[in-house]
Amino acid sequence: VTNERLKKQIDFIIELDKMKSVFRQTLLIDHTRHENDAEHSWHFAVCAMLLAEYAAPEVNVDRAIRMALVHDLIEIYAGDTFAYDDKGNMSKEAREKEAADKLFSKLDDDQGLELRALWEEFDAMETPDSMYAAALDRLQPLINNHMTEGHTWVEHGVAKESILRRMAPIKTAIPAVWEFVEYVIADAIEKGYIKE
Amino acid sequence: VTNERLKKQIDFIIELDKMKSVFRQTLLIDHTRHENDAEHSWHFAVCAMLLAEYAAPEVNVDRAIRMALVHDLIEIYAGDTFAYDDKGNMSKEAREKEAADKLFSKLDDDQGLELRALWEEFDAMETPDSMYAAALDRLQPLINNHMTEGHTWVEHGVAKESILRRMAPIKTAIPAVWEFVEYVIADAIEKGYIKE
């Protein structure tokens, strides 16, 4: 291939296949195995399409979808950090920055920086698009956990307060969906999946 | 949950988890297992982001990304039909129409019809957005096949002419990427993955 830029893009696409082998704590709803980052990113992106009507009017849903697609790419090198793992989350920022340096430099500067900026915007959760994206990044595993008898909550003994804190972006960014979160948490407490 | 529309949307999101268990002929690049529809849809959508600069100016890349996310949903009920399976492809249209009736009716009419229209547009390959999407839907498995010693080509004894026909949308929609396809096919013939 004579086009050097295209060659880098193809090599990047090949590298991204590794997302299919980065496993998360979440189970598939059929309980057969853990979910991987590629599947999670797809499910999260589809949620962004399906629940768009609940977003604030200033949200650019297509930008949120793009964030969904790239928000976990750095986990190819940094690994998945469990949301409720306080120790893991202390080293997360440094590990992910290093991973981002490695990953995005595989592309030509303009394209690498553009993708990196999108990931950083998502991660900072300060803009309407990234707040909407963050809400769905939390909603999708909430649904899968609820449908698998609270698998990761039970395994790690996660308390109600931690989950409420983790789910807060849903209340802010898609308040109409909050009644569903409240239902899930109440139901999970009743069934003993979550500690009160 | 009091909002009936939201309830349908959440149930739909739950149903979509099954995409993670619809397996394709393609292998992961690390050879460990077959790829599933959720992973393929994600990888295809990311390709649509990464290769946008090669699309015709009239292409709306964000619409193509949305097509990538939903183009295989009906396979939850219709199953994956291997691209080079002539017999399977004869019954494909009827099976997929039935699957679409079942799937999209789970949402309120306006939203179900909107998603269905996007899938139908993708499937017809007649608009610039769907031609661009179709090109990437073919490029992603081409890359994975090439990186896995032509796994599905060898297994099914696929001939060069069939692959060229299958890849034709790449030549039309993203001509700058065609030199890569030619390189892959020449290399695969040399290595004996594809019958001349």
CSV table of C-alpha atoms in Angstrom, one decimal:
chain,number,residue,atom,x,y,z
A,1,VAL,CA,0.0,0.0,0.0
A,2,THR,CA,1.6,3.2,-1.2
A,3,ASN,CA,-0.6,5.6,0.9
A,4,GLU,CA,1.3,5.8,4.2
A,5,ARG,CA,-1.6,7.5,6.0
A,6,LEU,CA,-4.0,4.7,4.9
A,7,LYS,CA,-1.4,2.1,6.0
A,8,LYS,CA,-1.4,3.6,9.5
A,9,GLN,CA,-5.2,3.6,9.6
A,10,ILE,CA,-5.4,0.0,8.6
A,11,ASP,CA,-2.8,-1.0,11.2
A,12,PHE,CA,-4.9,0.9,13.8
A,13,ILE,CA,-8.0,-0.9,12.7
A,14,ILE,CA,-6.1,-4.2,13.2
A,15,GLU,CA,-4.9,-3.1,16.6
A,16,LEU,CA,-8.5,-2.3,17.7
A,17,ASP,CA,-9.5,-5.9,17.3
A,18,LYS,CA,-7.9,-6.4,20.7
A,19,MET,CA,-10.9,-4.6,22.2
A,20,LYS,CA,-12.8,-7.9,21.7
A,21,SER,CA,-10.5,-9.5,24.3
A,22,VAL,CA,-10.6,-6.8,27.0
A,23,PHE,CA,-13.0,-8.3,29.5
A,24,ARG,CA,-15.2,-6.3,31.9
A,25,GLN,CA,-16.8,-7.3,35.2
A,26,THR,CA,-20.2,-7.2,33.6
A,27,LEU,CA,-21.8,-10.5,32.5
A,28,LEU,CA,-23.9,-11.0,29.3
A,29,ILE,CA,-27.6,-11.1,30.2
A,30,ASP,CA,-27.6,-14.8,29.3
A,31,HIS,CA,-25.0,-15.3,32.1
A,32,THR,CA,-22.7,-17.3,29.7
A,33,ARG,CA,-19.6,-15.1,30.1
A,34,HIS,CA,-18.1,-11.7,30.8
A,35,GLU,CA,-18.7,-8.8,28.3
A,36,ASN,CA,-15.8,-7.3,26.4
A,37,ASP,CA,-15.1,-3.7,25.6
A,38,ALA,CA,-16.1,-4.0,21.9
A,39,GLU,CA,-19.5,-5.3,22.9
A,40,HIS,CA,-20.0,-2.8,25.6
A,41,SER,CA,-19.0,0.1,23.3
A,42,TRP,CA,-21.5,-1.0,20.7
A,43,HIS,CA,-24.3,-1.5,23.3
A,44,PHE,CA,-23.6,1.9,24.8
A,45,ALA,CA,-23.6,3.6,21.3
A,46,VAL,CA,-26.9,2.0,20.5
A,47,CYS,CA,-28.3,3.2,23.8
A,48,ALA,CA,-27.2,6.7,22.8
A,49,MET,CA,-29.3,6.4,19.6
A,50,LEU,CA,-32.3,4.9,21.3
A,51,LEU,CA,-32.6,7.3,24.3
A,52,ALA,CA,-31.7,10.5,22.4
A,53,GLU,CA,-35.1,12.0,23.1
A,54,TYR,CA,-34.3,12.3,26.8
A,55,ALA,CA,-31.1,14.3,26.2
A,56,ALA,CA,-30.9,18.0,26.7
A,57,PRO,CA,-31.6,19.9,23.5
A,58,GLU,CA,-28.0,21.1,23.3
A,59,VAL,CA,-26.6,17.6,23.1
A,60,ASN,CA,-25.1,16.5,19.8
A,61,VAL,CA,-26.1,12.8,19.8
A,62,ASP,CA,-23.8,11.9,17.0
A,63,ARG,CA,-20.8,13.2,18.9
A,64,ALA,CA,-21.9,11.2,21.9
A,65,ILE,CA,-22.1,8.1,19.7
A,66,ARG,CA,-18.6,8.7,18.5
A,67,MET,CA,-17.5,9.0,22.1
A,68,ALA,CA,-19.1,5.7,22.9
A,69,LEU,CA,-17.2,4.0,20.1
A,70,VAL,CA,-13.7,5.3,21.2
A,71,HIS,CA,-14.2,5.8,25.0
A,72,ASP,CA,-12.5,2.5,26.0
A,73,LEU,CA,-9.8,2.2,23.3
A,74,ILE,CA,-7.0,3.0,25.7
A,75,GLU,CA,-8.0,-0.1,27.7
A,76,ILE,CA,-6.3,-2.2,25.0
A,77,TYR,CA,-3.1,-1.2,26.9
A,78,ALA,CA,-4.4,0.1,30.3
A,79,GLY,CA,-6.9,-2.8,30.9
A,80,ASP,CA,-10.4,-2.4,32.3
A,81,THR,CA,-10.5,-0.7,35.7
A,82,PHE,CA,-13.6,-1.8,37.7
A,83,ALA,CA,-15.8,1.2,38.5
A,84,TYR,CA,-16.0,0.3,42.2
A,85,ASP,CA,-12.3,-0.6,42.6
A,86,ASP,CA,-11.0,2.4,44.6
A,87,LYS,CA,-7.3,1.3,44.5
A,88,GLY,CA,-7.4,0.6,40.8
A,89,ASN,CA,-9.0,4.0,40.2
A,90,MET,CA,-6.1,5.7,42.0
A,91,SER,CA,-3.6,4.6,39.3
A,92,LYS,CA,-6.1,4.7,36.5
A,93,GLU,CA,-5.3,8.2,35.2
A,94,ALA,CA,-1.6,7.6,34.9
A,95,ARG,CA,-2.1,4.2,33.2
A,96,GLU,CA,-4.6,5.5,30.8
A,97,LYS,CA,-2.5,8.6,29.9
A,98,GLU,CA,0.4,6.3,29.0
A,99,ALA,CA,-1.9,4.0,27.0
A,100,ALA,CA,-3.3,7.0,25.1
A,101,ASP,CA,0.2,8.2,24.2
A,102,LYS,CA,1.0,4.7,22.8
A,103,LEU,CA,-2.3,4.2,21.0
A,104,PHE,CA,-3.1,7.5,19.4
A,105,SER,CA,0.5,8.1,18.1
A,106,LYS,CA,-0.1,5.2,15.8
A,107,LEU,CA,-2.1,7.5,13.6
A,108,ASP,CA,-1.0,10.7,11.8
A,109,ASP,CA,-1.0,13.6,14.3
A,110,ASP,CA,-4.1,15.3,13.1
A,111,GLN,CA,-6.3,12.2,13.3
A,112,GLY,CA,-4.6,10.8,16.5
A,113,LEU,CA,-5.1,14.1,18.3
A,114,GLU,CA,-8.7,14.4,17.1
A,115,LEU,CA,-9.6,11.0,18.6
A,116,ARG,CA,-7.6,11.7,21.7
A,117,ALA,CA,-9.5,15.0,22.2
A,118,LEU,CA,-12.8,13.1,21.9
A,119,TRP,CA,-11.7,10.6,24.5
A,120,GLU,CA,-10.4,13.3,26.8
A,121,GLU,CA,-13.7,15.2,26.5
A,122,PHE,CA,-15.6,12.1,27.4
A,123,ASP,CA,-13.4,11.4,30.3
A,124,ALA,CA,-13.7,14.9,31.8
A,125,MET,CA,-17.5,14.8,31.7
A,126,GLU,CA,-17.8,18.6,31.5
A,127,THR,CA,-19.6,19.2,28.2
A,128,PRO,CA,-23.3,18.3,27.4
A,129,ASP,CA,-22.2,15.7,24.9
A,130,SER,CA,-19.9,13.9,27.3
A,131,MET,CA,-22.4,14.1,30.2
A,132,TYR,CA,-25.0,12.4,28.0
A,133,ALA,CA,-22.4,9.8,27.0
A,134,ALA,CA,-21.3,9.2,30.6
A,135,ALA,CA,-25.0,8.6,31.6
A,136,LEU,CA,-25.3,5.8,29.0
A,137,ASP,CA,-21.9,4.3,29.9
A,138,ARG,CA,-23.4,3.8,33.3
A,139,LEU,CA,-26.9,2.8,32.3
A,140,GLN,CA,-25.8,-0.1,30.1
A,141,PRO,CA,-23.9,-2.1,32.8
A,142,LEU,CA,-26.7,-1.2,35.3
A,143,ILE,CA,-29.1,-3.0,33.1
A,144,ASN,CA,-26.8,-6.0,32.6
A,145,ASN,CA,-26.1,-6.2,36.3
A,146,HIS,CA,-29.8,-6.1,37.2
A,147,MET,CA,-30.5,-8.8,34.7
A,148,THR,CA,-27.8,-11.1,36.0
A,149,GLU,CA,-28.9,-11.1,39.7
A,150,GLY,CA,-26.6,-8.2,40.4
A,151,HIS,CA,-23.5,-10.2,39.5
A,152,THR,CA,-20.8,-7.6,39.9
A,153,TRP,CA,-22.6,-5.8,42.9
A,154,VAL,CA,-22.8,-9.1,44.7
A,155,GLU,CA,-19.3,-10.3,43.8
A,156,HIS,CA,-17.8,-7.0,45.1
A,157,GLY,CA,-20.3,-6.3,47.9
A,158,VAL,CA,-21.1,-2.9,46.4
A,159,ALA,CA,-23.3,-0.6,48.6
A,160,LYS,CA,-26.3,1.4,47.5
A,161,GLU,CA,-24.5,4.7,48.1
A,162,SER,CA,-21.7,3.8,45.8
A,163,ILE,CA,-24.1,2.8,43.0
A,164,LEU,CA,-26.1,6.0,43.5
A,165,ARG,CA,-22.9,8.0,43.2
A,166,ARG,CA,-21.8,6.1,40.1
A,167,MET,CA,-25.3,6.6,38.5
A,168,ALA,CA,-25.5,10.3,39.3
A,169,PRO,CA,-24.8,11.4,35.6
A,170,ILE,CA,-28.0,9.7,34.6
A,171,LYS,CA,-30.0,11.9,36.9
A,172,THR,CA,-28.3,15.0,35.5
A,173,ALA,CA,-28.1,14.2,31.8
A,174,ILE,CA,-31.2,12.1,31.2
A,175,PRO,CA,-33.5,12.8,34.2
A,176,ALA,CA,-36.5,11.1,32.6
A,177,VAL,CA,-34.6,7.8,32.9
A,178,TRP,CA,-33.9,8.3,36.6
A,179,GLU,CA,-37.2,6.6,37.6
A,180,PHE,CA,-35.8,3.4,36.0
A,181,VAL,CA,-32.6,3.6,38.0
A,182,GLU,CA,-34.6,4.1,41.2
A,183,TYR,CA,-36.7,1.0,40.3
A,184,VAL,CA,-33.6,-1.1,39.6
A,185,ILE,CA,-31.9,-0.1,42.9
A,186,ALA,CA,-35.0,-0.7,44.9
A,187,ASP,CA,-35.6,-4.0,43.3
A,188,ALA,CA,-31.9,-5.0,43.7
A,189,ILE,CA,-32.0,-4.2,47.4
A,190,GLU,CA,-35.3,-6.2,47.9
A,191,LYS,CA,-33.7,-9.2,46.1
A,192,GLY,CA,-30.5,-8.8,48.1
A,193,TYR,CA,-28.2,-7.9,45.2
A,194,ILE,CA,-27.2,-4.6,46.8
A,195,LYS,CA,-26.3,-3.8,50.4
A,196,GLU,CA,-28.6,-1.1,51.8
B,1,VAL,CA,-41.5,2.4,35.5
B,2,THR,CA,-44.5,4.6,34.6
B,3,ASN,CA,-43.2,5.7,31.2
B,4,GLU,CA,-44.5,3.0,28.8
B,5,ARG,CA,-42.3,4.3,26.0
B,6,LEU,CA,-39.2,4.1,28.1
B,7,LYS,CA,-40.2,0.7,29.3
B,8,LYS,CA,-40.2,-0.5,25.7
B,9,GLN,CA,-36.9,1.1,25.0
B,10,ILE,CA,-35.3,-0.6,28.0
B,11,ASP,CA,-36.7,-4.0,27.0
B,12,PHE,CA,-35.3,-3.4,23.5
B,13,ILE,CA,-31.9,-2.6,24.9
B,14,ILE,CA,-32.1,-5.8,26.9
B,15,GLU,CA,-33.1,-7.8,23.8
B,16,LEU,CA,-30.1,-6.4,21.9
B,17,ASP,CA,-27.7,-8.1,24.3
B,18,LYS,CA,-28.3,-11.2,22.2
B,19,MET,CA,-26.2,-9.6,19.4
B,20,LYS,CA,-23.2,-10.6,21.5
B,21,SER,CA,-24.1,-14.3,21.0
B,22,VAL,CA,-24.8,-14.2,17.2
B,23,PHE,CA,-21.6,-15.6,15.8
B,24,ARG,CA,-20.1,-14.9,12.4
B,25,GLN,CA,-17.8,-16.9,10.2
B,26,THR,CA,-15.0,-14.4,10.8
B,27,LEU,CA,-12.3,-15.1,13.4
B,28,LEU,CA,-10.8,-12.6,15.8
B,29,ILE,CA,-7.3,-11.6,14.6
B,30,ASP,CA,-5.8,-13.5,17.6
B,31,HIS,CA,-7.5,-16.6,16.2
B,32,THR,CA,-9.1,-17.5,19.6
B,33,ARG,CA,-12.7,-17.6,18.5
B,34,HIS,CA,-15.4,-16.4,16.0
B,35,GLU,CA,-16.4,-12.8,16.1
B,36,ASN,CA,-20.0,-11.9,17.1
B,37,ASP,CA,-22.4,-9.3,15.6
B,38,ALA,CA,-22.0,-6.8,18.5
B,39,GLU,CA,-18.2,-6.8,18.0
B,40,HIS,CA,-18.4,-6.6,14.2
B,41,SER,CA,-20.9,-3.7,14.4
B,42,TRP,CA,-18.6,-1.8,16.7
B,43,HIS,CA,-15.5,-2.4,14.6
B,44,PHE,CA,-17.4,-1.4,11.4
B,45,ALA,CA,-18.6,1.8,13.0
B,46,VAL,CA,-15.1,2.7,14.1
B,47,CYS,CA,-13.9,2.1,10.6
B,48,ALA,CA,-16.6,4.5,9.4
B,49,MET,CA,-15.0,7.1,11.7
B,50,LEU,CA,-11.4,6.4,10.8
B,51,LEU,CA,-11.8,6.3,7.0
B,52,ALA,CA,-14.2,9.2,6.7
B,53,GLU,CA,-11.8,11.2,4.6
B,54,TYR,CA,-12.0,8.7,1.7
B,55,ALA,CA,-15.8,9.0,1.5
B,56,ALA,CA,-17.5,11.1,-1.2
B,57,PRO,CA,-18.3,14.6,0.0
B,58,GLU,CA,-22.0,14.0,0.0
B,59,VAL,CA,-21.7,11.2,2.5
B,60,ASN,CA,-23.1,11.9,6.0
B,61,VAL,CA,-20.6,9.9,8.1
B,62,ASP,CA,-22.7,10.0,11.2
B,63,ARG,CA,-25.6,8.4,9.4
B,64,ALA,CA,-23.3,5.7,8.2
B,65,ILE,CA,-22.1,5.1,11.7
B,66,ARG,CA,-25.8,4.7,12.9
B,67,MET,CA,-26.3,2.2,10.0
B,68,ALA,CA,-23.3,0.2,11.3
B,69,LEU,CA,-24.8,0.1,14.8
B,70,VAL,CA,-28.1,-1.3,13.6
B,71,HIS,CA,-27.4,-3.1,10.3
B,72,ASP,CA,-27.3,-6.6,11.9
B,73,LEU,CA,-29.9,-6.3,14.6
B,74,ILE,CA,-32.4,-8.5,12.7
B,75,GLU,CA,-29.8,-11.3,12.9
B,76,ILE,CA,-30.9,-11.8,16.5
B,77,TYR,CA,-33.8,-13.7,15.0
B,78,ALA,CA,-32.7,-14.3,11.4
B,79,GLY,CA,-29.2,-15.5,12.3
B,80,ASP,CA,-26.0,-14.6,10.4
B,81,THR,CA,-26.0,-15.6,6.7
B,82,PHE,CA,-22.5,-16.2,5.4
B,83,ALA,CA,-21.8,-13.8,2.6
B,84,TYR,CA,-20.6,-16.6,0.2
B,85,ASP,CA,-23.5,-19.0,1.1
B,86,ASP,CA,-25.6,-18.8,-2.1
B,87,LYS,CA,-28.3,-21.1,-0.8
B,88,GLY,CA,-28.6,-19.2,2.5
B,89,ASN,CA,-28.8,-16.0,0.7
B,90,MET,CA,-31.8,-17.1,-1.4
B,91,SER,CA,-33.9,-17.3,1.8
B,92,LYS,CA,-32.2,-14.4,3.5
B,93,GLU,CA,-34.6,-11.7,2.4
B,94,ALA,CA,-37.7,-13.5,3.7
B,95,ARG,CA,-36.1,-14.5,7.0
B,96,GLU,CA,-34.8,-11.0,7.6
B,97,LYS,CA,-38.1,-9.3,6.8
B,98,GLU,CA,-39.9,-11.6,9.3
B,99,ALA,CA,-37.2,-10.8,11.9
B,100,ALA,CA,-37.5,-7.1,11.3
B,101,ASP,CA,-41.3,-7.3,11.8
B,102,LYS,CA,-40.7,-9.0,15.1
B,103,LEU,CA,-37.8,-6.8,16.3
B,104,PHE,CA,-38.9,-3.3,15.4
B,105,SER,CA,-42.5,-3.7,16.6
B,106,LYS,CA,-41.1,-3.9,20.1
B,107,LEU,CA,-40.6,-0.1,20.0
B,108,ASP,CA,-43.3,2.6,19.6
B,109,ASP,CA,-44.2,2.9,15.9
B,110,ASP,CA,-42.3,6.1,15.2
B,111,GLN,CA,-39.0,4.9,16.7
B,112,GLY,CA,-39.4,1.3,15.3
B,113,LEU,CA,-40.1,2.6,11.8
B,114,GLU,CA,-37.2,5.0,12.0
B,115,LEU,CA,-34.7,2.3,12.9
B,116,ARG,CA,-36.2,-0.1,10.3
B,117,ALA,CA,-35.9,2.6,7.6
B,118,LEU,CA,-32.2,3.0,8.4
B,119,TRP,CA,-31.7,-0.7,8.2
B,120,GLU,CA,-33.6,-0.9,4.9
B,121,GLU,CA,-31.6,1.9,3.5
B,122,PHE,CA,-28.4,0.2,4.4
B,123,ASP,CA,-29.6,-3.1,2.9
B,124,ALA,CA,-30.6,-1.5,-0.4
B,125,MET,CA,-27.2,0.1,-0.9
B,126,GLU,CA,-28.6,2.9,-3.1
B,127,THR,CA,-27.8,6.0,-1.3
B,128,PRO,CA,-24.3,7.6,-0.7
B,129,ASP,CA,-24.5,6.9,3.1
B,130,SER,CA,-25.4,3.3,2.6
B,131,MET,CA,-22.8,2.7,-0.1
B,132,TYR,CA,-20.1,4.1,2.2
B,133,ALA,CA,-21.5,1.9,5.0
B,134,ALA,CA,-21.6,-1.2,2.8
B,135,ALA,CA,-18.0,-0.7,1.8
B,136,LEU,CA,-16.9,-0.8,5.5
B,137,ASP,CA,-19.1,-3.7,6.3
B,138,ARG,CA,-17.0,-5.6,3.7
B,139,LEU,CA,-13.6,-4.1,4.5
B,140,GLN,CA,-13.6,-5.1,8.2
B,141,PRO,CA,-14.1,-8.9,7.6
B,142,LEU,CA,-11.6,-8.7,4.7
B,143,ILE,CA,-9.0,-7.4,7.2
B,144,ASN,CA,-9.8,-10.1,9.8
B,145,ASN,CA,-9.8,-12.9,7.1
B,146,HIS,CA,-6.4,-11.7,5.8
B,147,MET,CA,-5.0,-11.6,9.3
B,148,THR,CA,-6.2,-15.2,10.1
B,149,GLU,CA,-4.7,-16.9,7.1
B,150,GLY,CA,-7.8,-16.5,5.1
B,151,HIS,CA,-9.8,-18.5,7.6
B,152,THR,CA,-13.3,-18.3,6.0
B,153,TRP,CA,-12.0,-18.2,2.4
B,154,VAL,CA,-10.1,-21.4,3.0
B,155,GLU,CA,-12.9,-23.1,4.9
B,156,HIS,CA,-15.4,-22.4,2.2
B,157,GLY,CA,-13.0,-22.5,-0.8
B,158,VAL,CA,-14.0,-19.0,-1.9
B,159,ALA,CA,-12.7,-18.0,-5.3
B,160,LYS,CA,-11.1,-14.7,-6.2
B,161,GLU,CA,-14.0,-13.7,-8.5
B,162,SER,CA,-16.5,-14.1,-5.6
B,163,ILE,CA,-14.4,-11.9,-3.3
B,164,LEU,CA,-13.9,-9.2,-6.0
B,165,ARG,CA,-17.7,-9.1,-6.5
B,166,ARG,CA,-18.3,-8.9,-2.7
B,167,MET,CA,-15.7,-6.1,-2.3
B,168,ALA,CA,-16.9,-4.0,-5.3
B,169,PRO,CA,-18.7,-1.4,-3.0
B,170,ILE,CA,-15.2,-0.5,-1.6
B,171,LYS,CA,-14.1,0.4,-5.2
B,172,THR,CA,-17.2,2.5,-5.7
B,173,ALA,CA,-17.5,4.2,-2.3
B,174,ILE,CA,-13.9,4.6,-1.1
B,175,PRO,CA,-11.8,4.2,-4.2
B,176,ALA,CA,-8.6,5.3,-2.4
B,177,VAL,CA,-8.8,2.2,-0.3
B,178,TRP,CA,-9.0,-0.1,-3.3
B,179,GLU,CA,-5.3,-0.5,-3.6
B,180,PHE,CA,-5.4,-2.1,-0.1
B,181,VAL,CA,-8.0,-4.6,-1.3
B,182,GLU,CA,-5.9,-5.4,-4.3
B,183,TYR,CA,-2.9,-6.0,-2.1
B,184,VAL,CA,-4.8,-8.3,0.2
B,185,ILE,CA,-6.2,-10.4,-2.6
B,186,ALA,CA,-2.8,-10.7,-4.4
B,187,ASP,CA,-1.2,-11.6,-1.1
B,188,ALA,CA,-3.9,-14.1,-0.2
B,189,ILE,CA,-3.6,-15.8,-3.6
B,190,GLU,CA,0.2,-16.0,-3.3
B,191,LYS,CA,-0.2,-17.6,0.2
B,192,GLY,CA,-2.9,-20.0,-1.1
B,193,TYR,CA,-5.8,-18.6,1.0
B,194,ILE,CA,-7.8,-17.8,-2.1
B,195,LYS,CA,-8.3,-19.9,-5.2
B,196,GLU,CA,-7.2,-18.0,-8.3
